[in-house]
Amino acid sequence: MTKFIERHPAWALIGIIAIAVLLWLVFAIWPPGLEAAIGRKRVFLNAVFNGITLGGLYFLVASGFTLIFGLMRNVNLAHGSLYLFGGYIGYAVSTWTGSWILSFIAAFIGVALLGVVLQLAVFRRMEGQDLRQTMVTIGLSIVFADLMLWVFGGDFYQVQTPAWLIGPIQLPLLTAVKSSGEPVYLQYPLVRLVIFVASVVIGIAMWLALNRTRIGMIVRAGVDDRDILAATGVRIQLVFVLVFALGAGLAGIAGVVGGTFQSLSPGEDTRFLLASLVVVIVGGMGSIPGAALGAVIIGLAEQLGSVYIPTYAIVVTFLIMVLVLAVRPQGLLARR
Amino acid sequence: MLKGSVGLIALSSLLLSGAAFAQEKIKVGVTATLEGTYTVLGEDGIRGFQTALNVLGKKIGDKELEFVIASTDATPDSAVRAVRKLIEQDKVQILLSPLSGDEGIAVKNFAKTHPELAFVNAASGAQETTYVDPAPNFFRYNMDGAQWQVGLGKYAYETKGYRKIATVGEDYSFIYTQVFGLVLEFCGAGGQVTNRQWVPLGTKDFASVIAALPDDVDAIYLGLGGADAVNFLNQYQQAGGKAHLMGGSIMIDQTILSSKGSAKNALVGTLAASGQADTWDDPNWQKFVKAYQDSFPEAKRFPSPSLLATNYYDSTMALILALRQVNGDLSNNQAKLKDALAKIEIDAPNGKIKLDANRQAIGTNFVTEVVDDGKGALFSKVVKVIPNVNQTLGYDPAVFAKIGLPSRTVPECKKY
């Protein structure tokens, strides 16, 4: 951090000012002039929170995607199908047992198993052939999409939110002061906060596992040079299977999350594949912190865009992607 | 599953057409939104279509009707692609298409390139389709979005006492037309529409849109449909929203009222208007509801037909009756059929329907309120029936033309 400030004092200053402005926007009570110019503070705060929580969902999908790519150099274009499949499993389990928590576990295990099968039956047979793998995953995603359409139909499903998570809670953030002097606090849907906290916990756990454990060390070594790693006697195929299972399982969990605060239907697979591609391109292929940063940027862009420039909201995401590709094509937090 | 069955239907019809049948066939191409945001609407549309075949039969004199179904996703290009495929590949002679607003405008324009074929609109409801530069071979037996809102503005203002409302709608022609009808009448009565929000078709995350809803209004009008409407309601419930709601014709519809989950309960008491009301006691309507219910097992249909089922039923009915009038005669570029289609008056389940000079329906409209039947199922209960609604909504055509075409900002909130 200090190195960065020493090397780029101008950028650091701009960054600090931007953070200060953002903090002021979040915590201060807006003067009437500002409200007249860009609307009420409640709307802004909600958009920011929604962007961050949506980023949490994107992170769950994209982290598995980026992990698999980082280790196996395998662009898994069937990742969106894994997301949707996890969502459907979650829906089936939550309606059958009535338990929301159980649906996460079932989705994780179910999709992770599918990931294991995919790795063993498909990817292992064409190791190192990037183009072939990519084509095969496109084909698989189409097959999966039709299979799921066959079983679940075109209907849209929603994973039922448990009763204790329905409704808003009051956050200690002032949005306005009434003329009577009574403060108005921000009301925010509880379920989104819980999901966001959960994705942060998962993110930190993954970071710890990658940086503080032996298996994490092996995975990192594999990302850097898997041939040398294999030469040292590590059973690299086993590591591949484990990572693929974890990445797929995360997509499955994301599916349940997406099914809870959005909905599941045919077409969601490609939407989330696209979202995770954009997130990973912005953040840097193969980097977990990059996926987190990319997810929050894209989430914020979508939500702030939908409030302040609704007509062009869809374009903003892609503008960011183009900008990143032009200025830093390897992604914001890529190591190389 | 549906794609599979559609494929099967297409395949079997191909095989049938190849087989040596002595009987002459009339081939009709049907499109519905069996993919994307409006999938559920398309599926129920097809149910309405099948109900019509069950009731009326497929025989036209000594000929028999044969159908090819193609899927679209509510975008205009998907509709044109499907219609083109039906005409060029499947060689259909008559089109029953399309379902959604933007598709309707595109198919109407496409119809001009095939002036010899008859196009019967299935369910689309954008005003522009038949109001601006109509195609002489395009016939629409359902009312447009603005006609479907007749009565709502006045009822909200006079009976409910709403003075200020805001709208949220999907950003495309049909919802523009719906908001057009609402604003015209509500503002004409003296009300104010303070804010119109537009969201892209297929929006999943409405949280910020919900946060931006104004809270100094008496009611919020929702012009959403299909998956969008369910997502909105789900997130509205999570955000603890409590405003009075008003709904458009595909918002307050069985496609939404029968959705899974508890989010739809926010709609109880919601005021809406549409070309039908679920609990109307007219015998003709009741007969249709019964026919619909008898045509499908309970798990494979809604408790009561949606607006889309009704529209597909009406269009199919008009087509079959007109074909019978001319005894299936498609000679001379279908001149006799087109003439019959333009003149026919049908005794549809949702009221009598006839066409105006632009081949646009004049029909009956219903103002409704959502009620719970006590067993957890929601229905729209009729509160007012308005017969003979025409496309200019009762305005003098010259005055109506000055208002402009429905868009994000048209009409202005004033008395015309």
CSV table of C-alpha atoms in Angstrom, one decimal, chain B residues 77 107 148 225 295 325-326 348:
chain,number,residue,atom,x,y,z
B,77,ASP,CA,-36.4,-10.6,-34.3
B,107,VAL,CA,-44.8,-9.3,-37.7
B,148,TRP,CA,-57.4,-2.9,-21.9
B,225,GLY,CA,-45.4,-9.5,-16.7
B,295,SER,CA,-58.9,-29.8,-21.5
B,325,GLN,CA,-67.8,-19.3,-43.8
B,326,VAL,CA,-65.8,-19.5,-47.0
B,348,ALA,CA,-66.2,-14.6,-27.7
